[in-house]
C-alpha cells in the first residue's frame, strides 16, 4: 500500500525542511509539485487538478518569496490567507503542503547560483529588476529539496513559464515542466491573488484587458494594436506594455502571422496586472 495516498483529512502540513525531506524520500519519485505564494484561488486549483494525475502525490508550497519582489510595497501588500488556503487545499485533496521559513529555503546548501536565460531580460525582467533571479533561486532550492517528478505553472505568468522551462532544461532536465492554461472569471479577468486588492468596479474595468487581447488575437495589425491600447487606457488602466511577441524568445513581432502571443502588463487602482493570450 502506498504510504500517503488517502482522503483529504490526511493532508500533511510541513513547516520544516527535515520533516518534508522524509516525506519526499518516502514518496518514491511520484511527487507532483505546485509552487505558490499563497492567497490561493480557483486558478491555483486548476494547477492542483492537473497535478493530480493517476498515481501522483501532490505537494503544494506556500511561500511568499521576498527575493522576487523588486518593490517592497508590493511585498508588504501581498495578500495572505493561510487558513483559507489550507481549507481550499483540503477540499481539493492535496496530499501535502510545505510552508517553510526563509531560513529553510535559503540556506547555504540550497544556494546554487542559477543563471538566467536571455528571455528573462525583457518585459517583466526589465520592469521588475531582480524578479526572475528571485524566482529561479527559490525554485532551484525547492527542486533540490523536493526532487519532484513534475511541476505545474500557470500560463498567466507566460514569461515565468518561458524562463523556468528553459532554466529547467539546463539545470533540472529530469523534472517534467507543465504549463496549465489560464483560468478566468466570467468577465474574462484572469484569476490572480492580486485581484483581491481590486474594488468591484476595478474588477469590471479589468475585464477590458482580456477583451483587447482577444480582439488582437482575432485581428492583429499595428492600427488594431494602437486602437486597443487606447481602449485600455480610456478604461482607466495604465499600460506598461501591450505587445505581440514571438515565442519562446519573447521578442516584439508586429507581423500579422498567427504565431506567438499578445502580452499585457499594467496598473489599475495601484494593482499590477498581467495577462496574455496565445495564438
Ligand atoms: O508564480 C508564483 O506564484 C511564484 O513566482 C512562484 C513560482 C511560486 C515562485 O515563488
Coordinates of C-alpha atoms and ligand atoms in Angstrom, one line a residue:
X1 CA 0.0 0.0 0.0
X2 CA 1.3 3.4 -0.9
X3 CA 2.1 5.4 2.3
X4 CA 0.5 8.7 1.8
X5 CA -2.4 8.2 -0.6
X6 CA -5.7 8.8 1.3
X7 CA -8.7 11.0 1.9
X8 CA -8.1 14.7 2.2
X9 CA -8.3 14.6 6.0
X10 CA -4.9 13.1 5.8
X11 CA -3.4 16.2 4.2
X12 CA 0.0 16.7 5.8
X13 CA 1.5 20.1 6.6
X14 CA 5.2 20.5 6.9
X15 CA 6.8 23.6 8.4
X16 CA 10.4 22.4 8.3
X17 CA 12.8 21.0 5.7
X18 CA 13.7 18.0 7.7
X19 CA 10.1 16.8 8.1
X20 CA 9.4 17.4 4.4
X21 CA 12.6 15.5 3.4
X22 CA 11.3 12.3 4.9
X23 CA 8.0 12.7 3.1
X24 CA 9.8 13.3 -0.2
X25 CA 12.0 10.3 0.2
X26 CA 9.1 8.0 1.0
X27 CA 7.1 9.3 -2.0
X28 CA 9.4 7.3 -4.2
X29 CA 9.6 9.7 -7.1
X30 CA 5.9 10.2 -7.5
X31 CA 5.7 13.8 -6.4
X32 CA 3.8 16.4 -8.4
X33 CA 4.8 19.8 -7.2
X34 CA 2.8 23.1 -7.3
X35 CA 4.8 26.1 -6.0
X36 CA 2.7 29.0 -4.9
X37 CA 2.9 32.2 -2.8
X38 CA -0.5 31.5 -1.1
X39 CA -3.7 33.6 -1.3
X40 CA -4.9 30.7 -3.3
X41 CA -7.8 30.9 -5.8
X42 CA -9.5 28.7 -8.4
X43 CA -6.6 29.4 -10.8
X44 CA -4.3 27.6 -8.4
X45 CA -6.8 24.8 -8.0
X46 CA -6.6 24.2 -11.8
X47 CA -2.9 23.5 -11.3
X48 CA -3.6 21.2 -8.4
X49 CA -6.2 19.3 -10.5
X50 CA -3.7 19.0 -13.4
X51 CA -1.1 17.7 -10.9
X52 CA -3.5 15.0 -9.5
X53 CA -2.7 12.6 -12.3
X54 CA -3.1 9.0 -11.5
X55 CA -0.6 7.7 -9.0
X56 CA 1.0 11.0 -8.2
X57 CA 1.2 12.7 -4.8
X58 CA 0.5 16.4 -4.9
X59 CA 2.7 18.7 -2.8
X60 CA 1.9 22.5 -2.7
X61 CA 4.3 25.0 -1.3
X62 CA 3.1 28.3 0.2
X63 CA 6.0 30.8 0.5
X64 CA 5.9 34.5 -0.2
X65 CA 9.4 34.7 -1.7
X66 CA 10.9 38.1 -0.7
X67 CA 13.7 37.7 -3.3
X68 CA 11.4 38.1 -6.2
X69 CA 9.8 41.4 -5.1
X70 CA 11.6 44.3 -6.6
X71 CA 9.1 46.6 -4.8
X72 CA 8.9 46.4 -1.0
X73 CA 5.5 48.0 -1.1
X74 CA 4.2 45.2 -3.3
X75 CA 5.7 42.6 -0.9
X76 CA 4.0 44.3 2.1
X77 CA 0.7 44.4 0.3
X78 CA 0.8 40.8 -1.0
X79 CA -2.4 39.1 0.3
X80 CA -2.1 36.4 3.0
X81 CA -4.8 33.9 3.8
X82 CA -3.3 30.8 5.3
X83 CA -6.5 29.4 6.9
X84 CA -8.4 29.9 3.7
X85 CA -5.5 28.4 1.6
X86 CA -5.4 25.2 3.8
X87 CA -9.1 24.7 3.6
X88 CA -9.1 25.1 -0.2
X89 CA -6.2 22.6 -0.5
X90 CA -8.0 20.1 1.7
X91 CA -11.2 20.4 -0.4
X92 CA -9.0 19.6 -3.4
X93 CA -7.5 16.6 -1.7
X94 CA -3.9 17.8 -1.8
X95 CA -1.6 15.3 -0.1
X96 CA 0.9 17.6 1.5
X97 CA 1.6 21.3 2.0
X98 CA 5.0 22.9 2.6
X99 CA 5.1 26.2 4.5
X100 CA 8.8 27.0 5.0
X101 CA 10.5 30.0 6.5
X102 CA 13.1 32.0 4.5
X103 CA 15.9 30.4 6.6
X104 CA 14.8 26.9 5.4
X105 CA 14.5 27.9 1.8
X106 CA 17.7 30.0 1.6
X107 CA 20.4 28.0 3.4
X108 CA 24.0 27.5 2.2
X109 CA 23.3 24.1 0.7
X110 CA 20.5 25.3 -1.5
X111 CA 22.3 28.2 -2.9
X112 CA 23.1 27.0 -6.4
X113 CA 23.8 30.2 -8.5
X114 CA 21.3 29.5 -11.3
X115 CA 22.0 31.6 -14.3
X116 CA 19.1 33.3 -16.1
X117 CA 18.3 32.5 -19.7
X118 CA 18.1 35.5 -22.2
X119 CA 14.4 35.5 -22.2
X120 CA 14.5 36.8 -18.6
X121 CA 15.9 40.2 -19.6
X122 CA 12.8 41.6 -21.4
X123 CA 9.3 42.6 -20.3
X124 CA 8.9 41.6 -16.6
X125 CA 12.6 41.3 -16.4
X126 CA 13.0 44.9 -17.5
X127 CA 10.1 46.3 -15.4
X128 CA 10.9 44.2 -12.3
X129 CA 14.6 44.2 -11.8
X130 CA 15.8 41.1 -9.9
X131 CA 12.4 39.4 -10.1
X132 CA 13.3 36.4 -12.2
X133 CA 16.5 35.8 -10.4
X134 CA 14.4 35.5 -7.2
X135 CA 12.0 33.1 -8.9
X136 CA 14.7 30.7 -10.3
X137 CA 16.6 30.8 -7.0
X138 CA 13.6 29.8 -4.9
X139 CA 12.6 27.1 -7.4
X140 CA 16.1 25.7 -7.6
X141 CA 16.1 25.5 -3.8
X142 CA 12.7 23.7 -3.8
X143 CA 13.7 21.3 -6.6
X144 CA 16.9 20.2 -4.7
X145 CA 14.9 19.6 -1.6
X146 CA 11.8 18.0 -3.1
X147 CA 13.1 16.3 -6.2
X148 CA 9.7 16.3 -7.8
X149 CA 8.8 14.2 -10.8
X150 CA 6.8 17.0 -12.4
X151 CA 6.0 20.7 -11.7
X152 CA 3.0 22.8 -12.6
X153 CA 2.8 26.5 -13.6
X154 CA 0.0 28.8 -14.8
X155 CA 0.1 30.3 -18.3
X156 CA -1.0 33.6 -16.9
X157 CA 2.7 34.1 -16.0
X158 CA 3.8 33.3 -19.5
X159 CA 7.3 34.8 -19.2
X160 CA 7.8 32.9 -15.9
X161 CA 6.9 29.7 -17.8
X162 CA 9.5 30.5 -20.5
X163 CA 12.2 31.4 -18.0
X164 CA 11.5 28.4 -15.7
X165 CA 11.1 26.0 -18.6
X166 CA 14.5 27.0 -20.1
X167 CA 16.2 27.0 -16.7
X168 CA 14.8 23.5 -16.0
X169 CA 16.1 22.2 -19.4
X170 CA 19.6 23.4 -18.3
X171 CA 19.6 22.5 -14.6
X172 CA 16.8 20.1 -13.9
X173 CA 16.3 18.1 -17.2
X174 CA 14.7 15.2 -15.4
X175 CA 11.9 17.1 -13.9
X176 CA 8.8 17.4 -16.2
X177 CA 7.6 21.0 -16.7
X178 CA 3.8 21.6 -17.3
X179 CA 2.1 24.8 -18.3
X180 CA -1.7 24.9 -17.4
X181 CA -4.0 27.3 -19.4
X182 CA -5.1 30.5 -17.7
X183 CA -8.3 30.2 -15.7
X184 CA -10.6 33.2 -16.0
X185 CA -13.5 34.8 -14.1
X186 CA -16.8 35.0 -16.1
X187 CA -15.8 38.6 -17.1
X188 CA -12.6 37.2 -18.7
X189 CA -10.4 38.6 -15.9
X190 CA -7.6 36.1 -15.3
X191 CA -7.6 34.7 -11.7
X192 CA -4.8 36.3 -9.7
X193 CA -4.1 36.7 -6.0
X194 CA -3.7 40.4 -6.7
X195 CA -7.3 40.7 -7.9
X196 CA -8.3 40.7 -4.2
X197 CA -6.9 44.2 -4.0
X198 CA -9.3 45.5 -6.7
X199 CA -12.6 47.0 -6.0
X200 CA -15.8 45.6 -7.6
X201 CA -15.7 48.4 -10.1
X202 CA -12.0 47.7 -10.7
X203 CA -12.7 44.0 -11.5
X204 CA -15.2 45.1 -14.1
X205 CA -12.9 47.6 -15.6
X206 CA -10.1 45.0 -15.7
X207 CA -12.2 42.8 -18.0
X208 CA -11.2 45.2 -20.8
X209 CA -7.7 43.5 -20.8
X210 CA -9.0 40.2 -21.9
X211 CA -11.4 41.8 -24.4
X212 CA -8.4 43.6 -26.0
X213 CA -6.2 40.5 -26.0
X214 CA -9.0 38.5 -27.7
X215 CA -9.7 41.2 -30.2
X216 CA -5.9 41.4 -31.2
X217 CA -5.7 37.6 -31.4
X218 CA -8.6 37.6 -33.9
X219 CA -7.3 40.5 -35.9
X220 CA -3.8 41.8 -35.5
X221 CA -2.2 44.8 -37.2
X222 CA -0.5 47.9 -35.9
X223 CA -3.6 50.1 -36.1
X224 CA -5.6 47.5 -34.1
X225 CA -2.8 47.5 -31.6
X226 CA -3.0 51.2 -31.1
X227 CA -6.8 51.1 -31.0
X228 CA -6.8 48.5 -28.2
X229 CA -4.1 50.5 -26.3
X230 CA -6.4 53.5 -26.4
X231 CA -9.4 51.4 -25.2
X232 CA -7.5 50.1 -22.2
X233 CA -6.1 53.5 -21.3
X234 CA -9.6 55.0 -21.6
X235 CA -10.9 52.4 -19.2
X236 CA -8.5 53.8 -16.6
X237 CA -5.8 51.2 -16.8
X238 CA -2.2 52.4 -17.1
X239 CA -0.4 50.3 -19.6
X240 CA 3.2 49.1 -19.1
X241 CA 3.2 47.0 -22.2
X242 CA 0.7 45.6 -24.7
X243 CA 2.6 43.9 -27.5
X244 CA 2.7 41.0 -29.9
X245 CA 5.7 38.8 -29.4
X246 CA 7.4 35.7 -30.7
X247 CA 7.7 32.5 -28.6
X248 CA 9.8 31.3 -26.9
X249 CA 12.2 34.3 -27.4
X250 CA 9.5 36.9 -26.5
X251 CA 10.8 39.4 -29.0
X252 CA 8.4 42.0 -30.4
X253 CA 6.8 40.7 -33.6
X254 CA 4.4 43.1 -35.3
X255 CA 3.9 40.8 -38.3
X256 CA 0.3 39.6 -38.9
X257 CA 1.3 36.0 -38.5
X258 CA -0.9 33.8 -36.3
X259 CA 2.1 32.9 -34.1
X260 CA 3.4 33.8 -30.7
X261 CA 1.3 35.7 -28.1
X262 CA -0.1 39.0 -27.1
X263 CA 1.1 40.1 -23.7
X264 CA -0.1 42.8 -21.4
X265 CA 1.1 44.4 -18.1
X266 CA -0.4 47.5 -16.4
X267 CA -1.7 49.1 -13.3
X268 CA -5.3 49.5 -12.1
X269 CA -6.2 51.0 -8.7
X270 CA -2.5 50.7 -7.8
X271 CA -2.5 46.9 -8.5
X272 CA -0.2 45.5 -11.1
X273 CA -2.0 43.1 -13.5
X274 CA -0.5 40.9 -16.2
X275 CA -2.2 38.7 -18.8
X276 CA -1.6 37.1 -22.2
X277 CA -3.2 35.2 -25.0
X278 CA -1.6 32.6 -27.2
X279 CA -2.2 32.4 -30.9
Ligands
LIG1 O1 4.2 32.2 -9.6 C1 4.4 32.3 -8.4 O2 3.5 32.3 -7.6 C2 5.8 32.4 -7.9 O3 6.6 33.1 -8.8 C3 6.5 31.0 -7.6 C4 6.6 30.2 -8.9 C5 5.6 30.3 -6.6 C6 7.9 31.2 -7.1 O4 7.9 31.9 -5.9

